[in-house]
Structures are given as C-alpha cells and as structure tokens.
Coordinates of N, CA and C in Angstrom, one line a residue:
X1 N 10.6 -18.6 11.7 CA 11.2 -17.3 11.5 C 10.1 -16.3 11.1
X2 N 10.1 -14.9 11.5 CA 8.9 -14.2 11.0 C 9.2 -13.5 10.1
X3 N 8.3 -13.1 9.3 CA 8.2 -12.7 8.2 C 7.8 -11.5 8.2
X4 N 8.4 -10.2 7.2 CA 7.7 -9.0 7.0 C 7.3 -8.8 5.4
X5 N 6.5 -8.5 4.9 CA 6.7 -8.2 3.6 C 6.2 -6.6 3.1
X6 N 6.7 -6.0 3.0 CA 7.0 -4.5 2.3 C 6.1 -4.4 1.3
X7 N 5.2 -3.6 1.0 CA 4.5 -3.5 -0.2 C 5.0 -2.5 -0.7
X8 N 5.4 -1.7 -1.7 CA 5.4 -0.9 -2.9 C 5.0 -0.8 -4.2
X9 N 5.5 0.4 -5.1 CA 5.1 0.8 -6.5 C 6.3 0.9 -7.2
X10 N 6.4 0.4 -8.3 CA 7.7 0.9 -8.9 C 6.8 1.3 -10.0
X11 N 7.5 1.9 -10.4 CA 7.6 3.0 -12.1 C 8.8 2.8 -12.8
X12 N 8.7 2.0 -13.5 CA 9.8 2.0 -15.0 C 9.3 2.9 -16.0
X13 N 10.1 3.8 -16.8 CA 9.6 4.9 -17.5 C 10.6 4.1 -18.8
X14 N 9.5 4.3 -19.9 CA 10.2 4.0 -21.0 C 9.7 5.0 -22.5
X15 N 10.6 5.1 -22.9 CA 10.6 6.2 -24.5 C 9.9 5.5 -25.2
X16 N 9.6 6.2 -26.2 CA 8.6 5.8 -27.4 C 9.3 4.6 -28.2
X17 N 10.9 4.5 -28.6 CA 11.4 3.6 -28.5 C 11.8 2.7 -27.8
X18 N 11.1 2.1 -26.6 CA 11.5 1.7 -26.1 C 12.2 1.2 -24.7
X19 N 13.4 2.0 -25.1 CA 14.6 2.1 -23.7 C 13.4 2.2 -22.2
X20 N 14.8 2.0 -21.4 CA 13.9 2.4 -20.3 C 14.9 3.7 -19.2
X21 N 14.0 4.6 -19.1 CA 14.9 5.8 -18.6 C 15.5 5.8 -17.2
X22 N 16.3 6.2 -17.0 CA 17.1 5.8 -16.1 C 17.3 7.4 -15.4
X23 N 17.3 7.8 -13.9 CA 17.7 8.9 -13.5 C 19.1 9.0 -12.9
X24 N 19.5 10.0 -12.6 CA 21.0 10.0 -11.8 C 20.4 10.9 -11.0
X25 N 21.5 10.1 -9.6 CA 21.0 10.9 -8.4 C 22.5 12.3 -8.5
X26 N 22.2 12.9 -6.7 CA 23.2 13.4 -6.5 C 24.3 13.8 -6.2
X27 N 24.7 12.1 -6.4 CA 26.0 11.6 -6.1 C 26.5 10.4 -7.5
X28 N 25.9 10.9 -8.5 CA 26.2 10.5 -10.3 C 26.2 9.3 -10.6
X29 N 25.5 8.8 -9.6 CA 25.2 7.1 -9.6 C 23.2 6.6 -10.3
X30 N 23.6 6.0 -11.2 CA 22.3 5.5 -12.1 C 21.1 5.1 -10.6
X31 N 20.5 5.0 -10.6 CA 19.3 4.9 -9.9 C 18.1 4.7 -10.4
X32 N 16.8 4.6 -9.6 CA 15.6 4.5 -9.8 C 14.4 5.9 -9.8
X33 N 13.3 6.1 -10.5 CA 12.4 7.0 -9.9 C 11.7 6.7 -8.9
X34 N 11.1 7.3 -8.0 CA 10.5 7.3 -6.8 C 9.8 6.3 -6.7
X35 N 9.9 5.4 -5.4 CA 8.6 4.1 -5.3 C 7.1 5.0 -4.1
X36 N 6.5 4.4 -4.4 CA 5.3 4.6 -3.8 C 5.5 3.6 -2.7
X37 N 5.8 4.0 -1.5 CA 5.9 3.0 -0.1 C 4.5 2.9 0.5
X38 N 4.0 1.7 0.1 CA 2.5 1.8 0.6 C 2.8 1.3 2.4
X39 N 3.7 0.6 2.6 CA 3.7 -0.3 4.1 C 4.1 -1.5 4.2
X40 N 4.4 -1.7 5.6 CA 4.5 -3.0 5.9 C 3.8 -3.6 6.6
X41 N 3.5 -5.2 6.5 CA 2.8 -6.0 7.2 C 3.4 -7.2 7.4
X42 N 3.1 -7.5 9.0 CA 3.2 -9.1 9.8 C 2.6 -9.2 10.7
X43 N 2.8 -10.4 10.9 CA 1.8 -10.9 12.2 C 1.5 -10.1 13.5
X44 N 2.7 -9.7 13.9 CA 3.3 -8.7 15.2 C 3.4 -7.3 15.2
X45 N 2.8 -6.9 14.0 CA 2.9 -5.3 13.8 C 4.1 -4.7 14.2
X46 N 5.5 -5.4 14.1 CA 6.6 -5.2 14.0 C 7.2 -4.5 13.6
X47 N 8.0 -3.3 13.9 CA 8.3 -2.2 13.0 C 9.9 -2.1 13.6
X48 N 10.1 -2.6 11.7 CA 11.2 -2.3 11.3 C 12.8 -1.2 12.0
X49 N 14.0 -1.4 12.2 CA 14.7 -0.7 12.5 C 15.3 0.4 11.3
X50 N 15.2 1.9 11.2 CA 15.1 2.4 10.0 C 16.3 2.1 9.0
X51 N 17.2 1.5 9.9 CA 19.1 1.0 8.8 C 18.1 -0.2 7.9
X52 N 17.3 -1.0 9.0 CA 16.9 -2.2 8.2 C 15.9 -2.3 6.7
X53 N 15.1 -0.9 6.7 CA 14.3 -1.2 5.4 C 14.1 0.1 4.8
X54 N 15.1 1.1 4.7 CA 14.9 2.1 4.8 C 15.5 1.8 3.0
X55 N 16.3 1.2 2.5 CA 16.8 0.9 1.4 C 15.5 0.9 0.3
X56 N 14.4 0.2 0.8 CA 13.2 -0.2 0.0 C 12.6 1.6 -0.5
X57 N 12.8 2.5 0.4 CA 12.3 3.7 0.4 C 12.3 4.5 -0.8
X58 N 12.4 5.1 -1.6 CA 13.3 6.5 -2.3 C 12.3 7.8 -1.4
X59 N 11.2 7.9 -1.5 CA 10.4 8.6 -1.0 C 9.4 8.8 -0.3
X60 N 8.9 9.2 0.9 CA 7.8 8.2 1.5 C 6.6 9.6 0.8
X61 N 5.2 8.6 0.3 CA 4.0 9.0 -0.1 C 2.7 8.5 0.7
X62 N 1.9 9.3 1.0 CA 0.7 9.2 2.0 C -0.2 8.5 1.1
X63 N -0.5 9.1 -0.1 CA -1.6 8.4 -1.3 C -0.8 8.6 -2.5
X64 N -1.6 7.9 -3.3 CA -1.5 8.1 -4.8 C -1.4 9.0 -5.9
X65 N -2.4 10.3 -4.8 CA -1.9 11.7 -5.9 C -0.5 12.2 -5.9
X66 N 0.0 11.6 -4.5 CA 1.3 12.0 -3.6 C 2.3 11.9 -5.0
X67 N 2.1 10.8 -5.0 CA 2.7 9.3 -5.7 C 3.1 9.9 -7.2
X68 N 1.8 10.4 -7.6 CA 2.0 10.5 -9.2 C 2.8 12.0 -9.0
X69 N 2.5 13.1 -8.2 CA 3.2 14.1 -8.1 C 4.8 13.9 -8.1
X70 N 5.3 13.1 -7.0 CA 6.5 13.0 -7.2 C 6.7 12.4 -8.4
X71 N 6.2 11.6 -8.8 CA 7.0 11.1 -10.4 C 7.0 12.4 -11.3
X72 N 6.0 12.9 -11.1 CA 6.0 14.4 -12.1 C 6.9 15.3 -11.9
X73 N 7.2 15.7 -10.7 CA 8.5 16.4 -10.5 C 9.5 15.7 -10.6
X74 N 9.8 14.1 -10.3 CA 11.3 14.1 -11.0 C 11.5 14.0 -12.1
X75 N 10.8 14.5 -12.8 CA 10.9 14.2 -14.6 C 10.6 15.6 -14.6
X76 N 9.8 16.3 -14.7 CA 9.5 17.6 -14.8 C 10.8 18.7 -14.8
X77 N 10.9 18.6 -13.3 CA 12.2 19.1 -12.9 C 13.1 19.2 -13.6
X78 N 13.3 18.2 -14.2 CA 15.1 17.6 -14.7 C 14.9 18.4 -16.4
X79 N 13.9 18.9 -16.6 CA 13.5 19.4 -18.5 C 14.3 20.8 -17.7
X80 N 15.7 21.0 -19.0 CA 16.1 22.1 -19.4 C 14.9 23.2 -19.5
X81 N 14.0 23.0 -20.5 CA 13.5 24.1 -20.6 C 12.1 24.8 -19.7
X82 N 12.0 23.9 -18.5 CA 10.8 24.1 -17.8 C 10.9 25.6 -17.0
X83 N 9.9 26.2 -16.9 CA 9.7 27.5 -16.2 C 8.6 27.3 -15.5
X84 N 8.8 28.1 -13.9 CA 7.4 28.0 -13.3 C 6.2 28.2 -14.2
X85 N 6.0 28.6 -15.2 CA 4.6 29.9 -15.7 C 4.7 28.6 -16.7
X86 N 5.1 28.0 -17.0 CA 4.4 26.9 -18.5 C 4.2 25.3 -18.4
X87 N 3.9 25.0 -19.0 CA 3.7 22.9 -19.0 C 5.2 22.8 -20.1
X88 N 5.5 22.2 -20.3 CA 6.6 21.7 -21.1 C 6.6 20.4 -21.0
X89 N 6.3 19.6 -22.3 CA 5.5 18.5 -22.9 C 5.1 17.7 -22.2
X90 N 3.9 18.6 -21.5 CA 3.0 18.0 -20.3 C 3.3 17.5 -19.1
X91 N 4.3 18.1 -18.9 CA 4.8 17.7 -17.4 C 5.2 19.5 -16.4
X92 N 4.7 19.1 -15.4 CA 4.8 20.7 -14.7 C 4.9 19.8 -13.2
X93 N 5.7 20.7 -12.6 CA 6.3 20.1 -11.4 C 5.2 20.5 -10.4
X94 N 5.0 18.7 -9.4 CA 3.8 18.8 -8.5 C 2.2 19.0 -9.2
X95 N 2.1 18.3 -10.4 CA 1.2 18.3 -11.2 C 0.8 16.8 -11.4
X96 N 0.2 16.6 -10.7 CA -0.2 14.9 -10.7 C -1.2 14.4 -11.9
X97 N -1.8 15.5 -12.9 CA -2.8 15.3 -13.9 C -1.7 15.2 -15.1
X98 N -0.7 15.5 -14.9 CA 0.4 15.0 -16.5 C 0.5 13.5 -16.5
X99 N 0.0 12.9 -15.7 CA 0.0 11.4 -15.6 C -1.5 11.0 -16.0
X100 N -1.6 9.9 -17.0 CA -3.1 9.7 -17.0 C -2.7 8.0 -16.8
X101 N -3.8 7.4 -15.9 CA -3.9 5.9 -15.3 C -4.9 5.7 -16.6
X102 N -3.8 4.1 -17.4 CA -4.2 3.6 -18.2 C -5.4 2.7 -17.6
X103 N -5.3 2.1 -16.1 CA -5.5 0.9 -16.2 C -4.2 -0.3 -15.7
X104 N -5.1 -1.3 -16.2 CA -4.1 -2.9 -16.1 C -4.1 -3.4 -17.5
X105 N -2.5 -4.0 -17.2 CA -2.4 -4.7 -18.7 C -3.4 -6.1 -18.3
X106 N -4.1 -5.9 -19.6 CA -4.7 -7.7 -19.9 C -4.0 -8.5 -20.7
X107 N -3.9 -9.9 -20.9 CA -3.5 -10.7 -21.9 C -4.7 -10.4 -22.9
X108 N -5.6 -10.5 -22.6 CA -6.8 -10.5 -24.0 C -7.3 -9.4 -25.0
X109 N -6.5 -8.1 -24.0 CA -6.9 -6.9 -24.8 C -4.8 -6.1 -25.0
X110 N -3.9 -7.0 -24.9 CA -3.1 -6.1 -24.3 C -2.6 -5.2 -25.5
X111 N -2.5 -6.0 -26.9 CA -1.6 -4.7 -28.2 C -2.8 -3.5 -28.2
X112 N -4.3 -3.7 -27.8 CA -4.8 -2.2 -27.9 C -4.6 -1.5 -26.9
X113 N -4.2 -2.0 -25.6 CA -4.4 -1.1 -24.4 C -2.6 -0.6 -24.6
X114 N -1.7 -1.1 -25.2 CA -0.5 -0.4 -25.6 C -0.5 0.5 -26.4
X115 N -1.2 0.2 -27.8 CA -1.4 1.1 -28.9 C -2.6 2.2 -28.2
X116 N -3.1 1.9 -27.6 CA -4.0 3.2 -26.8 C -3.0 4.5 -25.7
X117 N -1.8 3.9 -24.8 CA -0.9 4.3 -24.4 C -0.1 5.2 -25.9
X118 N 0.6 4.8 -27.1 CA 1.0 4.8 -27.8 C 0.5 6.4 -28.2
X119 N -0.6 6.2 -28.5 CA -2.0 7.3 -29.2 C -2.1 8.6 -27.7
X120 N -1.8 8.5 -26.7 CA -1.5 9.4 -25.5 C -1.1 11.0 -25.8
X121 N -1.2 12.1 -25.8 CA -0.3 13.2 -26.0 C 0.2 13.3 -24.8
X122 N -0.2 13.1 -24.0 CA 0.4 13.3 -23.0 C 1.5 11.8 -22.3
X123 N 1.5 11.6 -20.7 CA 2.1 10.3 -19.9 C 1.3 9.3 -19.4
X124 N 0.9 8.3 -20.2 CA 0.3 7.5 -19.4 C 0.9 6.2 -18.8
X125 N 0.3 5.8 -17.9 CA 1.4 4.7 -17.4 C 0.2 3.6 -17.2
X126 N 0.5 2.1 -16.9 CA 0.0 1.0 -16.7 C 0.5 0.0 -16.4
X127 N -0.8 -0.3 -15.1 CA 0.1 -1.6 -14.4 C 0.1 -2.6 -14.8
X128 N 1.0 -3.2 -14.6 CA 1.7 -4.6 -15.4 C 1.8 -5.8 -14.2
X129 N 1.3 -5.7 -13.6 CA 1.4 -6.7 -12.1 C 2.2 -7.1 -11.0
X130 N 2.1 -8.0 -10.0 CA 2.7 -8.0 -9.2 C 3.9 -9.3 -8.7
X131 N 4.7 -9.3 -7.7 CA 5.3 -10.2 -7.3 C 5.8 -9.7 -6.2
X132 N 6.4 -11.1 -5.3 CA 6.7 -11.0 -4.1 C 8.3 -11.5 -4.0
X133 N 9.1 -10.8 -3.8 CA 10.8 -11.1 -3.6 C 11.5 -11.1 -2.0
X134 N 12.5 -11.5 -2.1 CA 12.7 -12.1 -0.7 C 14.4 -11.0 -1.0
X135 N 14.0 -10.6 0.1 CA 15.3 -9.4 0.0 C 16.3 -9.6 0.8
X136 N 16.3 -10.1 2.3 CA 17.3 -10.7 3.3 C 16.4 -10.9 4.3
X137 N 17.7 -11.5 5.6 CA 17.2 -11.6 6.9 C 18.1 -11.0 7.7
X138 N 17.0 -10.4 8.9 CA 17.9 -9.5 9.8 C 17.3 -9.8 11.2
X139 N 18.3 -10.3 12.0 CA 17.9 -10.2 13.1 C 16.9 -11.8 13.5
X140 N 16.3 -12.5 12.8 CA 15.8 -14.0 12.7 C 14.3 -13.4 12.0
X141 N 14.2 -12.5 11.3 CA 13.1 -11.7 10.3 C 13.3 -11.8 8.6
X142 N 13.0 -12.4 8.5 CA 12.8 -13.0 6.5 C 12.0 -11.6 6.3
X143 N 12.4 -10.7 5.3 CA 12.5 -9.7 4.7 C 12.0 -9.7 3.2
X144 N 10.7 -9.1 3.0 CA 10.5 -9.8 1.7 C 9.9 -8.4 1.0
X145 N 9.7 -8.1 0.1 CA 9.0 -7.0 -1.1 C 8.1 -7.2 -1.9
X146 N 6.8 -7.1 -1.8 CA 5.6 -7.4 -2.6 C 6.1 -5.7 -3.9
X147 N 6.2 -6.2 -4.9 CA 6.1 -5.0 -5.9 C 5.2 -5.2 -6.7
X148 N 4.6 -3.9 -7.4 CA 3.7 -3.0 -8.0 C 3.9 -2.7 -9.3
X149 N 4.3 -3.1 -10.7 CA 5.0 -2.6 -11.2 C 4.0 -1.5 -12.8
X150 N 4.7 -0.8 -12.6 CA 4.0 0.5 -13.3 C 4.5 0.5 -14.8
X151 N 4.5 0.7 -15.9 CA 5.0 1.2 -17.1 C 4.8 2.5 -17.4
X152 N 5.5 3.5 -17.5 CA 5.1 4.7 -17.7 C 5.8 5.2 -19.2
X153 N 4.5 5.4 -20.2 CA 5.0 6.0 -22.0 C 5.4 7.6 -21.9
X154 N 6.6 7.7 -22.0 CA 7.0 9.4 -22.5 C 6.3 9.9 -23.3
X155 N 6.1 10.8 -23.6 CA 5.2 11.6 -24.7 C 6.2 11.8 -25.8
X156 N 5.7 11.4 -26.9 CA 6.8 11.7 -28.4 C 7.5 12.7 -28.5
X157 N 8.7 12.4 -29.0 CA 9.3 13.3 -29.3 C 10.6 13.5 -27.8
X158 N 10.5 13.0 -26.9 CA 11.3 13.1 -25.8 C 12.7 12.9 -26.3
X159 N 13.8 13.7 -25.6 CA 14.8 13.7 -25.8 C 15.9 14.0 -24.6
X160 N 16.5 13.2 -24.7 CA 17.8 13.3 -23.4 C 18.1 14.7 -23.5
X161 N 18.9 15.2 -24.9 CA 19.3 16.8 -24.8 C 18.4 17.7 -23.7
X162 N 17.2 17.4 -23.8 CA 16.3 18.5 -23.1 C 16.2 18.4 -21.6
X163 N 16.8 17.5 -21.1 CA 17.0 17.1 -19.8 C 18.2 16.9 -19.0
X164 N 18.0 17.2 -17.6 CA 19.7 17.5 -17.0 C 19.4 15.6 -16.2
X165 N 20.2 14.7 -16.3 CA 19.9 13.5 -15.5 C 19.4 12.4 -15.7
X166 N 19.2 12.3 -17.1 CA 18.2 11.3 -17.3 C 19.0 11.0 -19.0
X167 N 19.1 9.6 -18.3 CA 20.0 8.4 -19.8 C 18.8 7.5 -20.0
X168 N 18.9 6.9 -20.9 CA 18.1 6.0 -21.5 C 18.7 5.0 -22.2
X169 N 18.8 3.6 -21.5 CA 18.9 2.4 -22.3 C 18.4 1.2 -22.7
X170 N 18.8 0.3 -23.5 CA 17.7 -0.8 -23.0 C 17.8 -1.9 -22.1
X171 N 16.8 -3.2 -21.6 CA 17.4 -3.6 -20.7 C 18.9 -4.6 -21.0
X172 N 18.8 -4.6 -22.0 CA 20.3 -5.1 -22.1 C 21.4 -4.7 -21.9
X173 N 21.3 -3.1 -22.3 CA 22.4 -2.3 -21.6 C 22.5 -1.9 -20.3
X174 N 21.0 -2.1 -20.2 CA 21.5 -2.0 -18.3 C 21.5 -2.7 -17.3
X175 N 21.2 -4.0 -18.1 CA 21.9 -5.4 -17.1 C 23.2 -5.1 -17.4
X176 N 23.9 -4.9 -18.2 CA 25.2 -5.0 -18.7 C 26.2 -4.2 -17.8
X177 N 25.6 -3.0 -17.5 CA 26.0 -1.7 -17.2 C 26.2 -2.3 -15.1
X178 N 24.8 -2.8 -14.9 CA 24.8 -3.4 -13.7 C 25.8 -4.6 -13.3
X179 N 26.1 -5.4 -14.7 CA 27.5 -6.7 -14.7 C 28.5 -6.2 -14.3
X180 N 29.0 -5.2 -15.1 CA 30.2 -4.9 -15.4 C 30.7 -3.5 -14.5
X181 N 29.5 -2.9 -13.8 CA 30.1 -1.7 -13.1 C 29.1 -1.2 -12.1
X182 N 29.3 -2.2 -11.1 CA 27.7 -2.4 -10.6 C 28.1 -0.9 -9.6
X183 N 29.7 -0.5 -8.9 CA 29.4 0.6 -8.3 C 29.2 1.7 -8.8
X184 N 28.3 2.2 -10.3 CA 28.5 3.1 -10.7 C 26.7 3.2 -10.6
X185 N 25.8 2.1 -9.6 CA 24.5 2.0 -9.8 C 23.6 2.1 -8.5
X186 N 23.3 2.5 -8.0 CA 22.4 2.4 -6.0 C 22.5 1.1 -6.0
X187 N 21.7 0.9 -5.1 CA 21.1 -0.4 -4.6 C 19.7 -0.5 -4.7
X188 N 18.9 0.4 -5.0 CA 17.7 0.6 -4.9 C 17.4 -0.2 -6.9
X189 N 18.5 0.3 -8.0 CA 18.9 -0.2 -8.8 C 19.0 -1.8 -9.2
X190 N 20.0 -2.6 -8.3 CA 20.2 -3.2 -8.3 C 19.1 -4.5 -8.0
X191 N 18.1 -3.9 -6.9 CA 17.1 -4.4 -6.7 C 15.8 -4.3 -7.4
X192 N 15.5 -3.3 -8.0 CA 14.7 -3.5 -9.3 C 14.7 -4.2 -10.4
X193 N 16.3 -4.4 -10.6 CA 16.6 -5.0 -11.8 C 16.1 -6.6 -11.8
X194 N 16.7 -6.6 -10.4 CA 16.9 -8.2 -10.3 C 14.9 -8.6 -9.9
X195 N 14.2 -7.8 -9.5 CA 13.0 -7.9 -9.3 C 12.3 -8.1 -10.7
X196 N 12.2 -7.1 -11.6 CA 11.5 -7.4 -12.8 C 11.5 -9.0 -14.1
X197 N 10.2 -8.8 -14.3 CA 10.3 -10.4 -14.9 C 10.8 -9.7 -16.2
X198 N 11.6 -10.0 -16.5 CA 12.2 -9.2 -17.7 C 11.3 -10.5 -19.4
X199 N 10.5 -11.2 -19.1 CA 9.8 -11.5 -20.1 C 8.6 -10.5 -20.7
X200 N 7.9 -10.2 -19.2 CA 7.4 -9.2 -19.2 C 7.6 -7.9 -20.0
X201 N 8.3 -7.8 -19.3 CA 9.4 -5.7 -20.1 C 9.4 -6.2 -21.6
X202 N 9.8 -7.0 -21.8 CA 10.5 -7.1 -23.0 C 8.6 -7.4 -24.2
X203 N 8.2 -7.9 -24.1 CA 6.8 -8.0 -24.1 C 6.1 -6.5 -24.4
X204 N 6.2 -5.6 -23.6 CA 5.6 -4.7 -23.5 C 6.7 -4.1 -24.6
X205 N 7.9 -3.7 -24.7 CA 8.6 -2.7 -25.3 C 8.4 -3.5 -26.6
X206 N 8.0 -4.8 -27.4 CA 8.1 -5.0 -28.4 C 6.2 -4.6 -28.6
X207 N 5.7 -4.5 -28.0 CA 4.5 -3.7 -28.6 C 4.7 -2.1 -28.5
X208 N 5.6 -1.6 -28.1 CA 5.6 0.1 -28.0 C 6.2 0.4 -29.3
X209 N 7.5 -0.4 -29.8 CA 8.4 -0.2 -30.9 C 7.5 -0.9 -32.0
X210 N 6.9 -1.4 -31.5 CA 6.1 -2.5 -33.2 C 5.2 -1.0 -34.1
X211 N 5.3 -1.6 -35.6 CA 4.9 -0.5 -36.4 C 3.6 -0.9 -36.3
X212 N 2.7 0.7 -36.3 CA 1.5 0.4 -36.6 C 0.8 0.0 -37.7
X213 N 0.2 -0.9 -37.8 CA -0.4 -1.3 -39.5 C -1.6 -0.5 -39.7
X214 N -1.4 0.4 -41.1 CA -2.5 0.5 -41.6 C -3.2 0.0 -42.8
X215 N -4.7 -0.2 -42.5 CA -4.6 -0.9 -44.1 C -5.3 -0.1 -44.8
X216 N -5.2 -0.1 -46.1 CA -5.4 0.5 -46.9 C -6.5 0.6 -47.9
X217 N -7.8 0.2 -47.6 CA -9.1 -0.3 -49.0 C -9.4 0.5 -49.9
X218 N -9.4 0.4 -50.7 CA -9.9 0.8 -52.3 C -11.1 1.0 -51.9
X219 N -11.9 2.2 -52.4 CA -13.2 2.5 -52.2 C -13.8 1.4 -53.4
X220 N -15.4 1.2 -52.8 CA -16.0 0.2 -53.6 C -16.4 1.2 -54.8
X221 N -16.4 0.2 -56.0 CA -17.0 1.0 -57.1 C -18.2 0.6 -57.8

C-alpha cells in the first residue's frame, strides 16, 4: 500500500496559567489556530485529491514569516480593543515580529528555557517536537501526518473579556468537552487532540504555572 505523509505545524497557545486557548470559527464550533502546511511527500509524487487532505489544511502558507503572520492575525484580530494605528499587547494584525522564536525545548535546559518564555513581554512560542500519525486510507493510500508541534506563551495579563472568540481551557476540559460533545468541535480539533502527547503538554504547563523561587541572602557582615 503506498504511503503519503503530510508534514505540518501546529501551534497550541496557552495563558500564563496555563489553559490552552481555543478559537471559534464561523460557524460557533471550537477549533484550532492555523497549521503551517509545509507539504506532502511519496514515492510517486502523488497528489492528493483536494476532498482527500484538504481536512489537514486550515490555511495554506508559502514560508514561515507567512506562518507566524497568520497566527498574529488570528489572535490580533479577535482583541476588542485593536485599531489599525496601535499594537495592543503586542499583537498587530499581519505582524510577524509579535512572535519571538524561542528555539527547541531541551530536557537538559528545559525549566530555564520556560522561565525564559515566562520573563517574555511580548509572544514567544517553542518547539516541543515531533511525531508521525496515521490518519486513514483512501483509495489503497495509507494517509499519515508528520506534526510540528509549537507552544505559544500569551503575554501577561491576557484576558478572554478583551477578545471576541477565544475560550480557554485546560486539557482536561477539553478532552471532556471533545467526550461529551464532540459536535460542538471541527475535525481539524478532534485531530490535534488525539495527536498530542499529552505527557508532554502537561509537562510544559506545570513549568508555566510553577512559582518562581526566589531566594533571599542576608548580606554578609
């Protein structure tokens, strides 16, 4: 059977506490922010029928400034109080520099390169690594998704009120949300969920929420 495997970017956006933000499309159904479609590859240079992989899509991007732009405009956008003429807490629509690339998470350095994210005024995001999922078969074609996966830190102080579309939960509420009421969620949803190593996520959000220690020394006398 031949094989295609899809490469992409996902962006999970999560609050200072935590949660992870969730957008609504416009048809009031929970969803994802935009993936970065980098391409597909097989043996046969095979190209897909668009009903067949067009689901993997939300938006197609040529590069990476593409990439970080759209993420900035769907967040951007969605702030009540944004006006063309200002930044509002560093996000301005089609502005790809409100994003700063952390990097890759390490195991050896990872609570500083979080608490460095943490210390951000602005959005920085960092990648968290990759995997390969097996999505279906169509036509005698094994269908598979190499993902990308991104962490992206809100800047402090973020708040739902200030935005039209965007809820925030954690992943337990939105596995739950996906158990219990899965038509209220895409598919594009559905497939993220089930793609993330949720050891991972959880990993990273207990270093975002963890208090910082300071210590405190007595001057020498």
């Amino acid at each position: 059977m031949e094989k295609i495997i899809h490469q992409t970017e996902l962006t999970i956006v999560f609050t200072r506490e935590g949660k992870i933000v969730i957008p609504i499309n416009e048809n009031g159904k929970y969803s994802i922010f935009p993936k970065y479609d980098v391409g597909s590859r097989n043996l046969y240079q095979k190209v897909l029928d668009r009903d067949v992989d067009s689901f993997l899509i939300k938006k197609h991007c040529k590069d990476e400034n593409e990439y970080k732009r759209q993420i900035s405009e769907e967040i951007g956008s969605r702030d009540k109080r944004y006006s063309e003429s200002a930044v509002k807490e560093g996000w301005f629509i089609g502005n790809e520099k409100a994003l700063i690339d952390m990097g890759e998470l390490s195991n050896s350095i990872y609570s500083h390169q979080v608490l460095e994210m943490k210390k951000c005024e602005n959005s920085g995001y960092i990648r968290a690594g990759r995997n390969t999922f097996y999505l279906k078969s169509v036509d005698n074609i094994e269908l598979y998704e190499n993902v990308g996966y991104r962490f992206l830190l809100l800047p402090q102080g973020f708040s739902e009120q200030n935005f039209r579309g965007l809820i925030s939960y954690s992943i337990e509420e939105l596995e739950d949300i996906i158990r219990k009421s899965s038509d209220t969620c895409t598919l594009d949803l559905h497939i993220a969920i089930r793609q993330l190593d949720k050891a991972k996520l959880m990993r990273f959000v207990n270093e975002v929420i963890k208090e910082q220690e300071v210590k405190n020394e007595e001057p020498e006398r």
